[in-house]
PDB file of C-alpha atoms in Angstrom:
ATOM      1  CA  UNK N  17      89.884 100.067 111.675  1.00 75.00           C
ATOM      2  CA  UNK N  18      89.724 104.047 110.595  1.00 88.00           C
ATOM      3  CA  UNK N  19      85.988 104.383 109.510  1.00 93.00           C
ATOM      4  CA  UNK N  20      85.056 108.213 110.718  1.00 96.00           C
ATOM      5  CA  UNK N  21      85.149 109.432 107.214  1.00 97.00           C
ATOM      6  CA  UNK N  22      84.243 111.714 104.448  1.00 97.00           C
ATOM      7  CA  UNK N  23      84.859 112.229 100.882  1.00 97.00           C
ATOM      8  CA  UNK N  24      84.963 115.950  99.231  1.00 96.00           C
ATOM      9  CA  UNK N  25      85.051 117.514  96.223  1.00 97.00           C
ATOM     10  CA  UNK N  26      88.834 118.964  95.865  1.00 97.00           C
ATOM     11  CA  UNK N  27      86.984 122.419  94.820  1.00 97.00           C
ATOM     12  CA  UNK N  28      85.428 122.677  98.608  1.00 96.00           C
ATOM     13  CA  UNK N  29      88.534 121.366 100.119  1.00 97.00           C
ATOM     14  CA  UNK N  30      90.244 124.464 102.608  1.00 96.00           C
ATOM     15  CA  UNK N  31      93.109 122.870 104.928  1.00 95.00           C
ATOM     16  CA  UNK N  32      92.199 124.878 107.559  1.00 96.00           C
ATOM     17  CA  UNK N  33      88.545 123.596 107.813  1.00 96.00           C
ATOM     18  CA  UNK N  34      89.465 119.498 107.771  1.00 97.00           C
ATOM     19  CA  UNK N  35      88.093 119.030 111.655  1.00 96.00           C
ATOM     20  CA  UNK N  36      84.979 121.643 110.809  1.00 96.00           C
ATOM     21  CA  UNK N  37      84.078 119.487 107.558  1.00 96.00           C
ATOM     22  CA  UNK N  38      84.802 116.459 108.881  1.00 97.00           C
ATOM     23  CA  UNK N  39      82.665 116.884 112.089  1.00 96.00           C
ATOM     24  CA  UNK N  40      79.608 117.990 109.774  1.00 96.00           C
ATOM     25  CA  UNK N  41      79.666 114.509 108.815  1.00 95.00           C
ATOM     26  CA  UNK N  42      80.612 112.305 111.420  1.00 95.00           C
ATOM     27  CA  UNK N  43      80.529 112.597 115.577  1.00 96.00           C
ATOM     28  CA  UNK N  44      84.345 113.686 116.101  1.00 96.00           C
ATOM     29  CA  UNK N  45      84.918 112.792 119.662  1.00 93.00           C
ATOM     30  CA  UNK N  46      87.765 115.339 121.410  1.00 91.00           C
ATOM     31  CA  UNK N  47      90.868 114.832 120.813  1.00 89.00           C
ATOM     32  CA  UNK N  48      90.797 112.890 118.149  1.00 93.00           C
ATOM     33  CA  UNK N  49      93.469 113.602 115.138  1.00 94.00           C
ATOM     34  CA  UNK N  50      92.240 114.394 111.738  1.00 95.00           C
ATOM     35  CA  UNK N  51      94.123 114.287 108.700  1.00 95.00           C
ATOM     36  CA  UNK N  52      93.252 114.352 105.007  1.00 96.00           C
ATOM     37  CA  UNK N  53      94.544 112.397 102.008  1.00 96.00           C
ATOM     38  CA  UNK N  54      94.294 113.524  98.082  1.00 97.00           C
ATOM     39  CA  UNK N  55      92.240 111.301  95.679  1.00 97.00           C
ATOM     40  CA  UNK N  56      93.076 113.145  92.399  1.00 96.00           C
ATOM     41  CA  UNK N  57      91.650 110.372  90.540  1.00 94.00           C
ATOM     42  CA  UNK N  58      88.189 111.743  91.418  1.00 96.00           C
ATOM     43  CA  UNK N  59      89.492 115.315  91.854  1.00 96.00           C
ATOM     44  CA  UNK N  60      88.301 114.616  95.414  1.00 97.00           C
ATOM     45  CA  UNK N  61      89.629 115.113  99.556  1.00 98.00           C
ATOM     46  CA  UNK N  62      89.183 111.915 101.772  1.00 98.00           C
ATOM     47  CA  UNK N  63      89.334 113.395 105.577  1.00 98.00           C
ATOM     48  CA  UNK N  64      89.267 111.124 108.344  1.00 97.00           C
ATOM     49  CA  UNK N  65      90.170 110.596 111.907  1.00 95.00           C
ATOM     50  CA  UNK N  66      94.391 108.977 111.918  1.00 90.00           C
ATOM     51  CA  UNK N  67      95.483 107.153 114.724  1.00 82.00           C
ATOM     52  CA  UNK N  68      97.413 108.873 117.173  1.00 74.00           C
ATOM     53  CA  UNK N  69     100.601 106.988 116.552  1.00 74.00           C
ATOM     54  CA  UNK N  70     101.592 106.447 112.700  1.00 71.00           C
ATOM     55  CA  UNK N  71     100.567 108.034 109.413  1.00 70.00           C
ATOM     56  CA  UNK N  72      97.683 105.202 108.199  1.00 87.00           C
ATOM     57  CA  UNK N  73      95.180 105.523 105.491  1.00 93.00           C
ATOM     58  CA  UNK N  74      91.485 104.705 105.898  1.00 95.00           C
ATOM     59  CA  UNK N  75      90.432 101.598 104.573  1.00 96.00           C
ATOM     60  CA  UNK N  76      88.115 103.395 102.183  1.00 97.00           C
ATOM     61  CA  UNK N  77      91.433 105.472 100.468  1.00 97.00           C
ATOM     62  CA  UNK N  78      92.412 101.967  98.846  1.00 97.00           C
ATOM     63  CA  UNK N  79      88.984 100.854  98.005  1.00 98.00           C
ATOM     64  CA  UNK N  80      89.236 104.313  96.340  1.00 97.00           C
ATOM     65  CA  UNK N  81      92.356 103.255  94.768  1.00 97.00           C
ATOM     66  CA  UNK N  82      91.308 100.230  93.690  1.00 97.00           C
ATOM     67  CA  UNK N  83      88.126 101.204  91.687  1.00 96.00           C
ATOM     68  CA  UNK N  84      90.526 103.578  89.744  1.00 91.00           C
ATOM     69  CA  UNK N  85      92.219 100.621  88.688  1.00 92.00           C
ATOM     70  CA  UNK N  86      89.202  98.438  87.853  1.00 93.00           C
ATOM     71  CA  UNK N  87      88.558  98.001  83.828  1.00 91.00           C
ATOM     72  CA  UNK N  88      84.668  97.073  84.081  1.00 92.00           C
ATOM     73  CA  UNK N  89      82.388  99.658  83.359  1.00 94.00           C
ATOM     74  CA  UNK N  90      80.538  99.203  86.207  1.00 95.00           C
ATOM     75  CA  UNK N  91      83.520  99.251  89.111  1.00 97.00           C
ATOM     76  CA  UNK N  92      82.038  97.971  92.634  1.00 98.00           C
ATOM     77  CA  UNK N  93      84.547  97.638  95.196  1.00 98.00           C
ATOM     78  CA  UNK N  94      84.366  96.436  98.801  1.00 98.00           C
ATOM     79  CA  UNK N  95      86.115  95.099 101.809  1.00 98.00           C
ATOM     80  CA  UNK N  96      84.730  94.029 105.189  1.00 97.00           C
ATOM     81  CA  UNK N  97      86.995  94.082 108.036  1.00 94.00           C
ATOM     82  CA  UNK N  98      85.909  94.013 112.316  1.00 94.00           C
ATOM     83  CA  UNK N  99      82.245  94.267 110.938  1.00 96.00           C
ATOM     84  CA  UNK N 100      83.076  97.348 109.136  1.00 97.00           C
ATOM     85  CA  UNK N 101      82.072  97.761 105.099  1.00 98.00           C
ATOM     86  CA  UNK N 102      83.944  99.822 103.000  1.00 98.00           C
ATOM     87  CA  UNK N 103      82.068 100.432  99.810  1.00 98.00           C
ATOM     88  CA  UNK N 104      82.420 102.102  96.585  1.00 98.00           C
ATOM     89  CA  UNK N 105      80.569 102.440  93.296  1.00 98.00           C
ATOM     90  CA  UNK N 106      81.532 103.845  89.670  1.00 97.00           C
ATOM     91  CA  UNK N 107      80.453 104.386  86.322  1.00 95.00           C
ATOM     92  CA  UNK N 108      82.913 104.549  84.042  1.00 92.00           C
ATOM     93  CA  UNK N 109      84.844 107.552  85.635  1.00 91.00           C
ATOM     94  CA  UNK N 110      81.850 109.113  87.659  1.00 95.00           C
ATOM     95  CA  UNK N 111      82.103 107.963  91.236  1.00 97.00           C
ATOM     96  CA  UNK N 112      78.722 107.220  92.470  1.00 98.00           C
ATOM     97  CA  UNK N 113      79.312 106.327  96.474  1.00 98.00           C
ATOM     98  CA  UNK N 114      82.123 105.858  98.685  1.00 97.00           C
ATOM     99  CA  UNK N 115      80.974 105.149 102.216  1.00 97.00           C
ATOM    100  CA  UNK N 116      81.652 103.201 105.222  1.00 97.00           C
ATOM    101  CA  UNK N 117      78.909 101.165 106.748  1.00 97.00           C
ATOM    102  CA  UNK N 118      78.687  99.347 110.164  1.00 97.00           C
ATOM    103  CA  UNK N 119      77.705  95.684 109.200  1.00 98.00           C
ATOM    104  CA  UNK N 120      77.667  93.336 112.155  1.00 97.00           C
ATOM    105  CA  UNK N 121      78.143  89.879 109.969  1.00 97.00           C
ATOM    106  CA  UNK N 122      78.815  89.240 106.577  1.00 98.00           C
ATOM    107  CA  UNK N 123      74.878  89.122 105.130  1.00 97.00           C
ATOM    108  CA  UNK N 124      74.402  92.670 106.447  1.00 98.00           C
ATOM    109  CA  UNK N 125      77.480  93.596 104.701  1.00 98.00           C
ATOM    110  CA  UNK N 126      75.757  92.098 101.306  1.00 98.00           C
ATOM    111  CA  UNK N 127      72.277  93.756 102.577  1.00 98.00           C
ATOM    112  CA  UNK N 128      73.893  97.589 102.115  1.00 98.00           C
ATOM    113  CA  UNK N 129      75.964  96.121  98.774  1.00 98.00           C
ATOM    114  CA  UNK N 130      72.581  95.410  97.465  1.00 97.00           C
ATOM    115  CA  UNK N 131      70.981  98.149  98.607  1.00 98.00           C
ATOM    116  CA  UNK N 132      73.366 100.971  97.111  1.00 98.00           C
ATOM    117  CA  UNK N 133      73.446  98.956  94.184  1.00 97.00           C
ATOM    118  CA  UNK N 134      69.560  99.375  93.882  1.00 97.00           C
ATOM    119  CA  UNK N 135      69.377 103.047  94.344  1.00 97.00           C
ATOM    120  CA  UNK N 136      71.993 103.741  91.843  1.00 97.00           C
ATOM    121  CA  UNK N 137      70.027 101.587  89.107  1.00 96.00           C
ATOM    122  CA  UNK N 138      73.031  99.267  88.790  1.00 96.00           C
ATOM    123  CA  UNK N 139      72.271  95.423  87.909  1.00 95.00           C
ATOM    124  CA  UNK N 140      75.311  93.040  89.929  1.00 95.00           C
ATOM    125  CA  UNK N 141      74.152  90.205  86.797  1.00 94.00           C
ATOM    126  CA  UNK N 142      76.272  92.735  84.887  1.00 94.00           C
ATOM    127  CA  UNK N 143      78.941  93.147  87.091  1.00 95.00           C
ATOM    128  CA  UNK N 144      81.684  92.225  88.753  1.00 96.00           C
ATOM    129  CA  UNK N 145      82.834  92.805  92.418  1.00 97.00           C
ATOM    130  CA  UNK N 146      86.014  92.918  93.609  1.00 98.00           C
ATOM    131  CA  UNK N 147      87.095  92.664  97.274  1.00 98.00           C
ATOM    132  CA  UNK N 148      90.213  93.838  98.373  1.00 97.00           C
ATOM    133  CA  UNK N 149      89.316  91.483 102.022  1.00 96.00           C
ATOM    134  CA  UNK N 150      89.878  87.700 101.819  1.00 96.00           C
ATOM    135  CA  UNK N 151      86.521  86.086 101.840  1.00 97.00           C
ATOM    136  CA  UNK N 152      85.062  82.613 103.008  1.00 96.00           C
ATOM    137  CA  UNK N 153      84.178  80.251 100.979  1.00 96.00           C
ATOM    138  CA  UNK N 154      80.672  80.590 101.663  1.00 97.00           C
ATOM    139  CA  UNK N 155      80.621  84.532 101.536  1.00 97.00           C
ATOM    140  CA  UNK N 156      82.072  83.965  98.083  1.00 96.00           C
ATOM    141  CA  UNK N 157      79.902  81.675  97.043  1.00 96.00           C
ATOM    142  CA  UNK N 158      76.890  83.785  98.273  1.00 96.00           C
ATOM    143  CA  UNK N 159      77.937  86.565  95.967  1.00 97.00           C
ATOM    144  CA  UNK N 160      78.714  84.959  93.091  1.00 95.00           C
ATOM    145  CA  UNK N 161      74.737  83.901  93.241  1.00 95.00           C
ATOM    146  CA  UNK N 162      74.399  87.371  92.259  1.00 95.00           C
ATOM    147  CA  UNK N 163      77.173  89.166  90.619  1.00 97.00           C
ATOM    148  CA  UNK N 164      78.918  88.326  87.076  1.00 95.00           C
ATOM    149  CA  UNK N 165      82.257  88.000  89.156  1.00 95.00           C
ATOM    150  CA  UNK N 166      83.971  88.090  92.356  1.00 97.00           C
ATOM    151  CA  UNK N 167      87.683  88.635  92.453  1.00 96.00           C
ATOM    152  CA  UNK N 168      89.840  89.142  95.409  1.00 95.00           C
ATOM    153  CA  UNK N 169      92.566  91.178  95.439  1.00 89.00           C
TER     154      UNK N 169
END
């Protein structure tokens, strides 16, 4: 799972400064390869550490793509895999948050989701949350207590 990422506006992006820009946000180990992906839906570039083998995008890239496909005004898309929560939140066409959180369990992942919603002053009771990763029945029921709807894609 690729969790060392940074999303920056395209206006501030320069391909020769990818490593430097990413290192300002996350600690990079010597020898880690860096790359970037275009996210035109938000006029941004996603900088990330990539595996040595292959050309794999980070999960946050797919979360952002899913956000742009949502039709609701409040767009909340998440995935939870191997102790990492990828979360993106938008209102209309405005991206409000795109981040990766270390969450040792699903309860901690929920904490980060609700903390972000509170900071952004979004009401989960009128919002749908979309998960790109499978949820257990218990996880799904836990989210249904707070959200208007819970979708899995």
